[in-house]
Amino acid sequence: MSLPRPDLTTERLHPDDAGIARGAEILRAGGLVSFPTETVYGLGGDACSETAVASIFAAKDRPSFNPLIAHVSDLEMARAYAHFSDLALRLAMAFWPGPLTIVLPLRKTSKLAELTTSGLQTVGMRMPDHTTARRLISAFGGPVAAPSANPSGRISPTTADHVIDGLDGRIDAVIDDGNCPVGVESTIVGFDGDDVILLRPGGLPIENIERCLARKLKHPTFAMQEGDQPIAPGQLTSHYAPQATVRLNADHALPHEVLLGFGPVKNAAENLSQNADLQEAAANLFTMLRRLDATRKAIAVSPIPDHGLGRAINDRLNRAAAPRG
């Protein structure tokens, strides 16, 4: 893990005009600003600056082969950097702004940093459904590369305090605008000819996308192996992980564990949703994992239904529970 810089004090900015202007100023100077989205807090840098994007990787200790999402404030900005097929445009019109990232071919005139795309000829683009995020991007005037604002592989942040806990002294500022309402990262889709491929389940249920397109999404036919290059964020086998080990589909906690419950279960140290509401569970997931990780015990997790937002929750939990290198 890279160490905090003694000469860098992480500013906490308000989501007002002055805070937005200060955040945009930092981005234009090549600095890093964490900002809220509807999914999680992102760690933003100028997506067209190799130096700024390198600083994101350094702050997070993120593998440089793992591509970033370029966040935009409007569709016009996105189309200046990437090609939209009819299918991609249909999805953008239906679900942007929102928790959907679309992987698109780069335009030849694109000035996105190669580190943003990890050298690929595609880029994941998203328009966040959060006024503060879009105001910051618009004030900056270009796409902002922004993975989640946490040390690489660790639990994603849904509050400004979470950001400070992991990255204080490593980034220039965080815009504090409360909790993130969705609580899990965006759904990511790509294309293979006329097929729409699910690359990562997330905050937009795939059923919504399938209804929009009147077709089923395809699922990747490969499993990530050691040495493979991800084509979208969140595809590494071990990811979103607490320090503690995680055991899934548990009906009780063992003596060395604490239980993360779902639904009306007994003896849960934390419960994602007493009423088995998947939207509430998604919003609570990362915050509750952080609380339980602070107990220094292993974490057992109740079964989560694998439909709707449950797919995204289970994806994050499976990666949190995966063996670590």
PDB file of C-alpha atoms in Angstrom:
ATOM      1  CA  MET A   1       0.000   0.000   0.000  1.00  0.00           C
ATOM      2  CA  SER A   2       1.322   3.425  -0.920  1.00  0.00           C
ATOM      3  CA  LEU A   3       1.774   5.691   2.085  1.00  0.00           C
ATOM      4  CA  PRO A   4      -0.054   8.992   2.672  1.00  0.00           C
ATOM      5  CA  ARG A   5       1.897  12.060   1.611  1.00  0.00           C
ATOM      6  CA  PRO A   6       2.837  14.296   4.574  1.00  0.00           C
ATOM      7  CA  ASP A   7       2.423  17.359   2.340  1.00  0.00           C
ATOM      8  CA  LEU A   8      -1.136  16.467   1.284  1.00  0.00           C
ATOM      9  CA  THR A   9      -4.192  17.292   3.363  1.00  0.00           C
ATOM     10  CA  THR A  10      -7.426  15.805   2.041  1.00  0.00           C
ATOM     11  CA  GLU A  11     -10.021  18.577   1.912  1.00  0.00           C
ATOM     12  CA  ARG A  12     -13.668  17.871   2.776  1.00  0.00           C
ATOM     13  CA  LEU A  13     -15.781  20.003   0.428  1.00  0.00           C
ATOM     14  CA  HIS A  14     -19.460  20.938   0.647  1.00  0.00           C
ATOM     15  CA  PRO A  15     -21.724  20.131  -2.324  1.00  0.00           C
ATOM     16  CA  ASP A  16     -22.415  23.834  -2.913  1.00  0.00           C
ATOM     17  CA  ASP A  17     -21.226  26.141  -5.684  1.00  0.00           C
ATOM     18  CA  ALA A  18     -17.939  26.845  -3.889  1.00  0.00           C
ATOM     19  CA  GLY A  19     -17.269  23.143  -3.273  1.00  0.00           C
ATOM     20  CA  ILE A  20     -18.053  22.219  -6.884  1.00  0.00           C
ATOM     21  CA  ALA A  21     -15.818  25.018  -8.180  1.00  0.00           C
ATOM     22  CA  ARG A  22     -12.979  23.914  -5.901  1.00  0.00           C
ATOM     23  CA  GLY A  23     -13.382  20.296  -6.977  1.00  0.00           C
ATOM     24  CA  ALA A  24     -13.268  21.233 -10.665  1.00  0.00           C
ATOM     25  CA  GLU A  25     -10.181  23.395 -10.017  1.00  0.00           C
ATOM     26  CA  ILE A  26      -8.406  20.410  -8.428  1.00  0.00           C
ATOM     27  CA  LEU A  27      -9.336  18.170 -11.365  1.00  0.00           C
ATOM     28  CA  ARG A  28      -8.040  20.716 -13.897  1.00  0.00           C
ATOM     29  CA  ALA A  29      -4.755  20.837 -11.968  1.00  0.00           C
ATOM     30  CA  GLY A  30      -4.391  17.062 -12.270  1.00  0.00           C
ATOM     31  CA  GLY A  31      -5.532  16.290  -8.721  1.00  0.00           C
ATOM     32  CA  LEU A  32      -7.940  13.691  -7.372  1.00  0.00           C
ATOM     33  CA  VAL A  33     -11.434  14.401  -6.032  1.00  0.00           C
ATOM     34  CA  SER A  34     -13.772  11.837  -4.529  1.00  0.00           C
ATOM     35  CA  PHE A  35     -17.427  12.551  -5.236  1.00  0.00           C
ATOM     36  CA  PRO A  36     -20.750  10.874  -4.514  1.00  0.00           C
ATOM     37  CA  THR A  37     -22.827   9.036  -7.080  1.00  0.00           C
ATOM     38  CA  GLU A  38     -26.071   7.157  -6.605  1.00  0.00           C
ATOM     39  CA  THR A  39     -24.063   3.904  -6.404  1.00  0.00           C
ATOM     40  CA  VAL A  40     -20.870   4.527  -4.374  1.00  0.00           C
ATOM     41  CA  TYR A  41     -18.341   7.345  -3.926  1.00  0.00           C
ATOM     42  CA  GLY A  42     -15.997   7.566  -6.907  1.00  0.00           C
ATOM     43  CA  LEU A  43     -12.363   8.666  -6.979  1.00  0.00           C
ATOM     44  CA  GLY A  44     -12.204  11.135  -9.833  1.00  0.00           C
ATOM     45  CA  GLY A  45      -9.363  12.334 -12.016  1.00  0.00           C
ATOM     46  CA  ASP A  46      -9.059  13.840 -15.490  1.00  0.00           C
ATOM     47  CA  ALA A  47      -9.789  10.882 -17.799  1.00  0.00           C
ATOM     48  CA  CYS A  48      -7.631  12.441 -20.527  1.00  0.00           C
ATOM     49  CA  SER A  49      -4.534  12.873 -18.366  1.00  0.00           C
ATOM     50  CA  GLU A  50      -2.145   9.933 -18.063  1.00  0.00           C
ATOM     51  CA  THR A  51      -0.629  11.563 -14.974  1.00  0.00           C
ATOM     52  CA  ALA A  52      -3.966  12.075 -13.223  1.00  0.00           C
ATOM     53  CA  VAL A  53      -5.126   8.539 -13.994  1.00  0.00           C
ATOM     54  CA  ALA A  54      -1.780   7.138 -12.840  1.00  0.00           C
ATOM     55  CA  SER A  55      -2.388   8.997  -9.570  1.00  0.00           C
ATOM     56  CA  ILE A  56      -5.736   7.173  -9.199  1.00  0.00           C
ATOM     57  CA  PHE A  57      -4.005   3.809  -9.570  1.00  0.00           C
ATOM     58  CA  ALA A  58      -1.306   4.856  -7.113  1.00  0.00           C
ATOM     59  CA  ALA A  59      -3.770   6.132  -4.499  1.00  0.00           C
ATOM     60  CA  LYS A  60      -5.800   2.924  -4.672  1.00  0.00           C
ATOM     61  CA  ASP A  61      -2.916   0.505  -5.270  1.00  0.00           C
ATOM     62  CA  ARG A  62      -5.028  -0.661  -8.203  1.00  0.00           C
ATOM     63  CA  PRO A  63      -3.606  -3.018 -10.888  1.00  0.00           C
ATOM     64  CA  SER A  64      -2.955  -0.912 -13.978  1.00  0.00           C
ATOM     65  CA  PHE A  65      -4.474  -3.579 -16.223  1.00  0.00           C
ATOM     66  CA  ASN A  66      -7.906  -2.967 -14.660  1.00  0.00           C
ATOM     67  CA  PRO A  67      -9.800  -0.372 -16.772  1.00  0.00           C
ATOM     68  CA  LEU A  68     -11.679   2.585 -15.322  1.00  0.00           C
ATOM     69  CA  ILE A  69     -15.123   4.005 -16.038  1.00  0.00           C
ATOM     70  CA  ALA A  70     -15.273   7.429 -17.660  1.00  0.00           C
ATOM     71  CA  HIS A  71     -18.083   9.443 -16.069  1.00  0.00           C
ATOM     72  CA  VAL A  72     -19.872  12.066 -18.166  1.00  0.00           C
ATOM     73  CA  SER A  73     -22.408  14.777 -17.431  1.00  0.00           C
ATOM     74  CA  ASP A  74     -24.463  14.347 -20.608  1.00  0.00           C
ATOM     75  CA  LEU A  75     -24.830  12.187 -23.706  1.00  0.00           C
ATOM     76  CA  GLU A  76     -23.142  14.753 -25.947  1.00  0.00           C
ATOM     77  CA  MET A  77     -19.958  14.474 -23.876  1.00  0.00           C
ATOM     78  CA  ALA A  78     -20.040  10.670 -24.093  1.00  0.00           C
ATOM     79  CA  ARG A  79     -20.532  10.661 -27.879  1.00  0.00           C
ATOM     80  CA  ALA A  80     -17.469  12.880 -28.335  1.00  0.00           C
ATOM     81  CA  TYR A  81     -15.276  10.039 -27.068  1.00  0.00           C
ATOM     82  CA  ALA A  82     -17.071   6.803 -28.001  1.00  0.00           C
ATOM     83  CA  HIS A  83     -19.220   5.311 -30.753  1.00  0.00           C
ATOM     84  CA  PHE A  84     -22.827   4.458 -29.860  1.00  0.00           C
ATOM     85  CA  SER A  85     -24.586   1.746 -31.822  1.00  0.00           C
ATOM     86  CA  ASP A  86     -28.383   1.849 -32.050  1.00  0.00           C
ATOM     87  CA  LEU A  87     -28.569  -0.650 -29.179  1.00  0.00           C
ATOM     88  CA  ALA A  88     -26.174   1.351 -27.029  1.00  0.00           C
ATOM     89  CA  LEU A  89     -28.073   4.557 -27.722  1.00  0.00           C
ATOM     90  CA  ARG A  90     -31.345   2.861 -26.775  1.00  0.00           C
ATOM     91  CA  LEU A  91     -29.864   1.833 -23.439  1.00  0.00           C
ATOM     92  CA  ALA A  92     -28.422   5.276 -22.780  1.00  0.00           C
ATOM     93  CA  MET A  93     -31.722   6.964 -23.567  1.00  0.00           C
ATOM     94  CA  ALA A  94     -33.594   4.555 -21.291  1.00  0.00           C
ATOM     95  CA  PHE A  95     -31.258   4.352 -18.291  1.00  0.00           C
ATOM     96  CA  TRP A  96     -29.013   7.430 -18.231  1.00  0.00           C
ATOM     97  CA  PRO A  97     -28.553   9.081 -15.886  1.00  0.00           C
ATOM     98  CA  GLY A  98     -28.428   5.938 -13.799  1.00  0.00           C
ATOM     99  CA  PRO A  99     -26.425   2.957 -12.523  1.00  0.00           C
ATOM    100  CA  LEU A 100     -25.564   1.555 -15.972  1.00  0.00           C
ATOM    101  CA  THR A 101     -22.091   1.518 -17.528  1.00  0.00           C
ATOM    102  CA  ILE A 102     -21.929   0.840 -21.269  1.00  0.00           C
ATOM    103  CA  VAL A 103     -18.673  -0.451 -22.806  1.00  0.00           C
ATOM    104  CA  LEU A 104     -18.246   1.250 -26.173  1.00  0.00           C
ATOM    105  CA  PRO A 105     -15.686   1.452 -29.003  1.00  0.00           C
ATOM    106  CA  LEU A 106     -13.375   4.456 -28.736  1.00  0.00           C
ATOM    107  CA  ARG A 107     -13.464   7.131 -31.397  1.00  0.00           C
ATOM    108  CA  LYS A 108     -10.183   7.557 -33.244  1.00  0.00           C
ATOM    109  CA  THR A 109     -10.233  11.183 -32.134  1.00  0.00           C
ATOM    110  CA  SER A 110     -10.680  10.213 -28.473  1.00  0.00           C
ATOM    111  CA  LYS A 111      -8.142  11.819 -26.205  1.00  0.00           C
ATOM    112  CA  LEU A 112      -8.816   9.514 -23.263  1.00  0.00           C
ATOM    113  CA  ALA A 113      -5.652   8.441 -21.478  1.00  0.00           C
ATOM    114  CA  GLU A 114      -4.534   4.907 -22.310  1.00  0.00           C
ATOM    115  CA  LEU A 115      -4.457   4.178 -18.593  1.00  0.00           C
ATOM    116  CA  THR A 116      -8.195   4.967 -18.422  1.00  0.00           C
ATOM    117  CA  THR A 117      -8.912   2.140 -20.877  1.00  0.00           C
ATOM    118  CA  SER A 118      -5.892   0.013 -19.880  1.00  0.00           C
ATOM    119  CA  GLY A 119      -4.850   0.136 -23.532  1.00  0.00           C
ATOM    120  CA  LEU A 120      -8.113  -1.357 -24.815  1.00  0.00           C
ATOM    121  CA  GLN A 121      -9.972   0.074 -27.802  1.00  0.00           C
ATOM    122  CA  THR A 122     -13.122   0.308 -25.732  1.00  0.00           C
ATOM    123  CA  VAL A 123     -14.197   2.396 -22.768  1.00  0.00           C
ATOM    124  CA  GLY A 124     -16.857   1.980 -20.111  1.00  0.00           C
ATOM    125  CA  MET A 125     -18.965   5.137 -19.908  1.00  0.00           C
ATOM    126  CA  ARG A 126     -21.604   6.187 -17.401  1.00  0.00           C
ATOM    127  CA  MET A 127     -23.761   9.204 -16.603  1.00  0.00           C
ATOM    128  CA  PRO A 128     -24.370   9.088 -12.836  1.00  0.00           C
ATOM    129  CA  ASP A 129     -27.827   9.800 -11.438  1.00  0.00           C
ATOM    130  CA  HIS A 130     -26.511  12.229  -8.840  1.00  0.00           C
ATOM    131  CA  THR A 131     -26.777  15.990  -9.216  1.00  0.00           C
ATOM    132  CA  THR A 132     -23.508  16.703  -7.381  1.00  0.00           C
ATOM    133  CA  ALA A 133     -21.575  14.274  -9.566  1.00  0.00           C
ATOM    134  CA  ARG A 134     -22.931  15.707 -12.805  1.00  0.00           C
ATOM    135  CA  ARG A 135     -22.383  19.300 -11.625  1.00  0.00           C
ATOM    136  CA  LEU A 136     -18.743  18.491 -10.859  1.00  0.00           C
ATOM    137  CA  ILE A 137     -18.174  16.810 -14.237  1.00  0.00           C
ATOM    138  CA  SER A 138     -19.905  19.651 -16.070  1.00  0.00           C
ATOM    139  CA  ALA A 139     -17.877  22.280 -14.191  1.00  0.00           C
ATOM    140  CA  PHE A 140     -14.685  20.391 -15.032  1.00  0.00           C
ATOM    141  CA  GLY A 141     -15.742  20.223 -18.676  1.00  0.00           C
ATOM    142  CA  GLY A 142     -14.739  16.690 -19.636  1.00  0.00           C
ATOM    143  CA  PRO A 143     -14.967  13.011 -18.721  1.00  0.00           C
ATOM    144  CA  VAL A 144     -13.819  12.035 -15.241  1.00  0.00           C
ATOM    145  CA  ALA A 145     -12.234   8.626 -14.691  1.00  0.00           C
ATOM    146  CA  ALA A 146     -13.574   7.327 -11.401  1.00  0.00           C
ATOM    147  CA  PRO A 147     -13.325   3.895  -9.829  1.00  0.00           C
ATOM    148  CA  SER A 148     -14.721   3.453  -6.332  1.00  0.00           C
ATOM    149  CA  ALA A 149     -12.868   5.603  -3.776  1.00  0.00           C
ATOM    150  CA  ASN A 150     -11.326   2.832  -1.680  1.00  0.00           C
ATOM    151  CA  PRO A 151      -8.043   0.916  -1.541  1.00  0.00           C
ATOM    152  CA  SER A 152      -8.114  -1.599  -4.391  1.00  0.00           C
ATOM    153  CA  GLY A 153     -10.039  -4.772  -3.668  1.00  0.00           C
ATOM    154  CA  ARG A 154     -11.483  -3.491  -0.399  1.00  0.00           C
ATOM    155  CA  ILE A 155     -15.016  -2.566   0.602  1.00  0.00           C
ATOM    156  CA  SER A 156     -16.487   0.214  -1.520  1.00  0.00           C
ATOM    157  CA  PRO A 157     -17.378   3.536   0.159  1.00  0.00           C
ATOM    158  CA  THR A 158     -20.938   4.810   0.468  1.00  0.00           C
ATOM    159  CA  THR A 159     -20.144   7.847   2.674  1.00  0.00           C
ATOM    160  CA  ALA A 160     -17.446  10.500   2.714  1.00  0.00           C
ATOM    161  CA  ASP A 161     -16.231   9.110   6.047  1.00  0.00           C
ATOM    162  CA  HIS A 162     -15.576   5.756   4.339  1.00  0.00           C
ATOM    163  CA  VAL A 163     -13.468   7.574   1.741  1.00  0.00           C
ATOM    164  CA  ILE A 164     -11.437   9.365   4.399  1.00  0.00           C
ATOM    165  CA  ASP A 165     -10.928   6.099   6.309  1.00  0.00           C
ATOM    166  CA  GLY A 166      -9.217   4.518   3.319  1.00  0.00           C
ATOM    167  CA  LEU A 167      -7.641   7.377   1.381  1.00  0.00           C
ATOM    168  CA  ASP A 168      -6.936  10.259   3.788  1.00  0.00           C
ATOM    169  CA  GLY A 169      -3.675  11.924   2.776  1.00  0.00           C
ATOM    170  CA  ARG A 170      -3.639  10.119  -0.591  1.00  0.00           C
ATOM    171  CA  ILE A 171      -6.188  12.283  -2.444  1.00  0.00           C
ATOM    172  CA  ASP A 172      -6.810  16.018  -2.671  1.00  0.00           C
ATOM    173  CA  ALA A 173     -10.464  16.251  -1.682  1.00  0.00           C
ATOM    174  CA  VAL A 174     -13.804  14.560  -1.128  1.00  0.00           C
ATOM    175  CA  ILE A 175     -17.151  16.230  -1.740  1.00  0.00           C
ATOM    176  CA  ASP A 176     -19.346  15.192   1.175  1.00  0.00           C
ATOM    177  CA  ASP A 177     -22.969  14.849   0.079  1.00  0.00           C
ATOM    178  CA  GLY A 178     -24.267  12.163   2.414  1.00  0.00           C
ATOM    179  CA  ASN A 179     -25.021   8.507   1.777  1.00  0.00           C
ATOM    180  CA  CYS A 180     -25.214   6.859  -1.635  1.00  0.00           C
ATOM    181  CA  PRO A 181     -28.795   5.602  -2.099  1.00  0.00           C
ATOM    182  CA  VAL A 182     -28.145   2.553  -4.337  1.00  0.00           C
ATOM    183  CA  GLY A 183     -25.074   1.274  -2.495  1.00  0.00           C
ATOM    184  CA  VAL A 184     -23.599  -1.141  -5.075  1.00  0.00           C
ATOM    185  CA  GLU A 185     -21.673  -0.263  -8.203  1.00  0.00           C
ATOM    186  CA  SER A 186     -23.226   0.116 -11.631  1.00  0.00           C
ATOM    187  CA  THR A 187     -24.318  -2.711 -13.876  1.00  0.00           C
ATOM    188  CA  ILE A 188     -21.922  -3.047 -16.833  1.00  0.00           C
ATOM    189  CA  VAL A 189     -22.882  -4.262 -20.306  1.00  0.00           C
ATOM    190  CA  GLY A 190     -20.945  -4.616 -23.543  1.00  0.00           C
ATOM    191  CA  PHE A 191     -21.679  -5.823 -27.047  1.00  0.00           C
ATOM    192  CA  ASP A 192     -20.707  -8.695 -29.334  1.00  0.00           C
ATOM    193  CA  GLY A 193     -22.375  -7.939 -32.647  1.00  0.00           C
ATOM    194  CA  ASP A 194     -26.098  -7.842 -31.919  1.00  0.00           C
ATOM    195  CA  ASP A 195     -25.678  -9.561 -28.558  1.00  0.00           C
ATOM    196  CA  VAL A 196     -25.685  -7.510 -25.339  1.00  0.00           C
ATOM    197  CA  ILE A 197     -23.289  -9.030 -22.809  1.00  0.00           C
ATOM    198  CA  LEU A 198     -23.619  -8.700 -19.039  1.00  0.00           C
ATOM    199  CA  LEU A 199     -20.103  -7.910 -17.794  1.00  0.00           C
ATOM    200  CA  ARG A 200     -21.000  -7.098 -14.180  1.00  0.00           C
ATOM    201  CA  PRO A 201     -24.322  -7.174 -12.328  1.00  0.00           C
ATOM    202  CA  GLY A 202     -24.974  -4.009 -10.384  1.00  0.00           C
ATOM    203  CA  GLY A 203     -27.385  -1.310  -9.338  1.00  0.00           C
ATOM    204  CA  LEU A 204     -29.635  -1.650 -12.411  1.00  0.00           C
ATOM    205  CA  PRO A 205     -31.389  -5.054 -12.383  1.00  0.00           C
ATOM    206  CA  ILE A 206     -30.761  -6.990 -15.583  1.00  0.00           C
ATOM    207  CA  GLU A 207     -34.503  -7.673 -15.839  1.00  0.00           C
ATOM    208  CA  ASN A 208     -35.014  -3.938 -16.490  1.00  0.00           C
ATOM    209  CA  ILE A 209     -32.487  -4.017 -19.325  1.00  0.00           C
ATOM    210  CA  GLU A 210     -34.022  -7.141 -20.831  1.00  0.00           C
ATOM    211  CA  ARG A 211     -37.484  -5.570 -20.784  1.00  0.00           C
ATOM    212  CA  CYS A 212     -36.117  -2.472 -22.503  1.00  0.00           C
ATOM    213  CA  LEU A 213     -34.430  -4.471 -25.256  1.00  0.00           C
ATOM    214  CA  ALA A 214     -37.043  -7.253 -25.435  1.00  0.00           C
ATOM    215  CA  ARG A 215     -34.240  -9.815 -25.351  1.00  0.00           C
ATOM    216  CA  LYS A 216     -32.142 -11.753 -22.888  1.00  0.00           C
ATOM    217  CA  LEU A 217     -28.667 -10.570 -21.994  1.00  0.00           C
ATOM    218  CA  LYS A 218     -25.825 -12.914 -22.789  1.00  0.00           C
ATOM    219  CA  HIS A 219     -23.421 -13.934 -20.053  1.00  0.00           C
ATOM    220  CA  PRO A 220     -19.668 -14.234 -20.623  1.00  0.00           C
ATOM    221  CA  THR A 221     -18.642 -17.754 -21.613  1.00  0.00           C
ATOM    222  CA  PHE A 222     -15.266 -17.464 -19.890  1.00  0.00           C
ATOM    223  CA  ALA A 223     -14.154 -17.259 -16.290  1.00  0.00           C
ATOM    224  CA  MET A 224     -11.411 -14.836 -15.294  1.00  0.00           C
ATOM    225  CA  GLN A 225      -8.123 -16.695 -14.873  1.00  0.00           C
ATOM    226  CA  GLU A 226      -4.916 -15.440 -13.304  1.00  0.00           C
ATOM    227  CA  GLY A 227      -3.169 -13.228 -15.838  1.00  0.00           C
ATOM    228  CA  ASP A 228      -6.339 -12.437 -17.835  1.00  0.00           C
ATOM    229  CA  GLN A 229      -6.985  -8.745 -18.509  1.00  0.00           C
ATOM    230  CA  PRO A 230     -10.408  -7.503 -17.395  1.00  0.00           C
ATOM    231  CA  ILE A 231     -12.433  -5.706 -20.066  1.00  0.00           C
ATOM    232  CA  ALA A 232     -14.538  -3.931 -17.453  1.00  0.00           C
ATOM    233  CA  PRO A 233     -14.122  -2.965 -13.794  1.00  0.00           C
ATOM    234  CA  GLY A 234     -15.132  -5.386 -11.055  1.00  0.00           C
ATOM    235  CA  GLN A 235     -14.175  -8.583 -12.890  1.00  0.00           C
ATOM    236  CA  LEU A 236     -11.235  -9.580 -10.700  1.00  0.00           C
ATOM    237  CA  THR A 237     -11.987 -12.786  -8.788  1.00  0.00           C
ATOM    238  CA  SER A 238     -11.135 -11.319  -5.371  1.00  0.00           C
ATOM    239  CA  HIS A 239     -12.667  -7.880  -5.009  1.00  0.00           C
ATOM    240  CA  TYR A 240     -14.843  -5.775  -2.666  1.00  0.00           C
ATOM    241  CA  ALA A 241     -13.187  -7.683   0.180  1.00  0.00           C
ATOM    242  CA  PRO A 242     -13.029  -6.921   3.891  1.00  0.00           C
ATOM    243  CA  GLN A 243      -9.924  -7.870   5.859  1.00  0.00           C
ATOM    244  CA  ALA A 244     -11.869 -10.732   7.459  1.00  0.00           C
ATOM    245  CA  THR A 245     -12.703 -14.002   5.741  1.00  0.00           C
ATOM    246  CA  VAL A 246     -16.280 -14.338   4.489  1.00  0.00           C
ATOM    247  CA  ARG A 247     -18.498 -17.449   4.561  1.00  0.00           C
ATOM    248  CA  LEU A 248     -21.637 -17.399   2.421  1.00  0.00           C
ATOM    249  CA  ASN A 249     -25.094 -19.004   2.673  1.00  0.00           C
ATOM    250  CA  ALA A 250     -24.786 -19.387   6.434  1.00  0.00           C
ATOM    251  CA  ASP A 251     -27.793 -20.054   8.697  1.00  0.00           C
ATOM    252  CA  HIS A 252     -25.843 -19.201  11.847  1.00  0.00           C
ATOM    253  CA  ALA A 253     -22.499 -17.835  12.991  1.00  0.00           C
ATOM    254  CA  LEU A 254     -19.754 -20.130  14.251  1.00  0.00           C
ATOM    255  CA  PRO A 255     -17.984 -19.146  17.505  1.00  0.00           C
ATOM    256  CA  HIS A 256     -15.271 -17.205  15.651  1.00  0.00           C
ATOM    257  CA  GLU A 257     -17.767 -15.412  13.348  1.00  0.00           C
ATOM    258  CA  VAL A 258     -20.329 -12.621  13.307  1.00  0.00           C
ATOM    259  CA  LEU A 259     -23.502 -13.022  11.241  1.00  0.00           C
ATOM    260  CA  LEU A 260     -24.622 -10.629   8.522  1.00  0.00           C
ATOM    261  CA  GLY A 261     -28.295 -11.445   8.224  1.00  0.00           C
ATOM    262  CA  PHE A 262     -30.948 -11.025   5.556  1.00  0.00           C
ATOM    263  CA  GLY A 263     -34.604 -11.315   6.458  1.00  0.00           C
ATOM    264  CA  PRO A 264     -35.976 -12.487   9.821  1.00  0.00           C
ATOM    265  CA  VAL A 265     -32.910 -14.377  11.071  1.00  0.00           C
ATOM    266  CA  LYS A 266     -31.855 -14.725  14.702  1.00  0.00           C
ATOM    267  CA  ASN A 267     -28.647 -13.544  16.334  1.00  0.00           C
ATOM    268  CA  ALA A 268     -27.466 -11.390  13.425  1.00  0.00           C
ATOM    269  CA  ALA A 269     -24.874  -8.791  14.406  1.00  0.00           C
ATOM    270  CA  GLU A 270     -26.118  -6.716  11.465  1.00  0.00           C
ATOM    271  CA  ASN A 271     -29.084  -7.291   9.157  1.00  0.00           C
ATOM    272  CA  LEU A 272     -29.087  -6.100   5.556  1.00  0.00           C
ATOM    273  CA  SER A 273     -32.890  -5.970   5.627  1.00  0.00           C
ATOM    274  CA  GLN A 274     -35.176  -7.404   8.289  1.00  0.00           C
ATOM    275  CA  ASN A 275     -37.984  -7.319   5.703  1.00  0.00           C
ATOM    276  CA  ALA A 276     -35.906  -9.095   3.023  1.00  0.00           C
ATOM    277  CA  ASP A 277     -35.994  -5.977   0.827  1.00  0.00           C
ATOM    278  CA  LEU A 278     -33.221  -6.305  -1.766  1.00  0.00           C
ATOM    279  CA  GLN A 279     -33.067  -2.559  -2.435  1.00  0.00           C
ATOM    280  CA  GLU A 280     -32.523  -1.869   1.264  1.00  0.00           C
ATOM    281  CA  ALA A 281     -29.978  -4.707   1.414  1.00  0.00           C
ATOM    282  CA  ALA A 282     -27.965  -3.309  -1.498  1.00  0.00           C
ATOM    283  CA  ALA A 283     -27.857   0.139   0.093  1.00  0.00           C
ATOM    284  CA  ASN A 284     -26.649  -1.353   3.407  1.00  0.00           C
ATOM    285  CA  LEU A 285     -24.157  -3.930   2.077  1.00  0.00           C
ATOM    286  CA  PHE A 286     -20.825  -2.099   2.144  1.00  0.00           C
ATOM    287  CA  THR A 287     -21.530  -0.114   5.311  1.00  0.00           C
ATOM    288  CA  MET A 288     -22.453  -3.241   7.248  1.00  0.00           C
ATOM    289  CA  LEU A 289     -19.470  -5.204   5.927  1.00  0.00           C
ATOM    290  CA  ARG A 290     -17.256  -2.396   7.208  1.00  0.00           C
ATOM    291  CA  ARG A 291     -18.856  -2.487  10.656  1.00  0.00           C
ATOM    292  CA  LEU A 292     -18.470  -6.242  10.932  1.00  0.00           C
ATOM    293  CA  ASP A 293     -14.910  -6.134   9.643  1.00  0.00           C
ATOM    294  CA  ALA A 294     -14.085  -3.804  12.555  1.00  0.00           C
ATOM    295  CA  THR A 295     -15.006  -6.605  15.007  1.00  0.00           C
ATOM    296  CA  ARG A 296     -11.898  -8.536  13.863  1.00  0.00           C
ATOM    297  CA  LYS A 297     -14.002 -11.677  13.478  1.00  0.00           C
ATOM    298  CA  ALA A 298     -14.786 -13.718  10.392  1.00  0.00           C
ATOM    299  CA  ILE A 299     -18.081 -12.845   8.689  1.00  0.00           C
ATOM    300  CA  ALA A 300     -20.879 -15.315   7.978  1.00  0.00           C
ATOM    301  CA  VAL A 301     -23.604 -14.149   5.570  1.00  0.00           C
ATOM    302  CA  SER A 302     -27.196 -15.324   5.258  1.00  0.00           C
ATOM    303  CA  PRO A 303     -28.395 -16.571   1.844  1.00  0.00           C
ATOM    304  CA  ILE A 304     -29.452 -13.807  -0.558  1.00  0.00           C
ATOM    305  CA  PRO A 305     -32.044 -14.462  -3.321  1.00  0.00           C
ATOM    306  CA  ASP A 306     -30.343 -14.416  -6.714  1.00  0.00           C
ATOM    307  CA  HIS A 307     -32.724 -12.188  -8.637  1.00  0.00           C
ATOM    308  CA  GLY A 308     -33.078  -8.440  -9.182  1.00  0.00           C
ATOM    309  CA  LEU A 309     -30.562  -6.547  -7.050  1.00  0.00           C
ATOM    310  CA  GLY A 310     -29.791  -9.843  -5.312  1.00  0.00           C
ATOM    311  CA  ARG A 311     -27.592 -10.745  -8.293  1.00  0.00           C
ATOM    312  CA  ALA A 312     -25.416  -7.693  -7.675  1.00  0.00           C
ATOM    313  CA  ILE A 313     -25.277  -8.365  -3.923  1.00  0.00           C
ATOM    314  CA  ASN A 314     -24.279 -11.995  -4.482  1.00  0.00           C
ATOM    315  CA  ASP A 315     -21.666 -10.984  -7.051  1.00  0.00           C
ATOM    316  CA  ARG A 316     -20.026  -8.659  -4.519  1.00  0.00           C
ATOM    317  CA  LEU A 317     -20.248 -11.244  -1.737  1.00  0.00           C
ATOM    318  CA  ASN A 318     -18.797 -14.027  -3.902  1.00  0.00           C
ATOM    319  CA  ARG A 319     -15.818 -11.829  -4.762  1.00  0.00           C
ATOM    320  CA  ALA A 320     -15.433 -10.786  -1.115  1.00  0.00           C
ATOM    321  CA  ALA A 321     -15.353 -14.481  -0.161  1.00  0.00           C
ATOM    322  CA  ALA A 322     -12.948 -15.539  -2.927  1.00  0.00           C
ATOM    323  CA  PRO A 323      -9.434 -16.794  -2.077  1.00  0.00           C
ATOM    324  CA  ARG A 324      -6.944 -13.947  -1.947  1.00  0.00           C
ATOM    325  CA  GLY A 325      -3.552 -13.815  -3.530  1.00  0.00           C
TER     326      GLY A 325
END
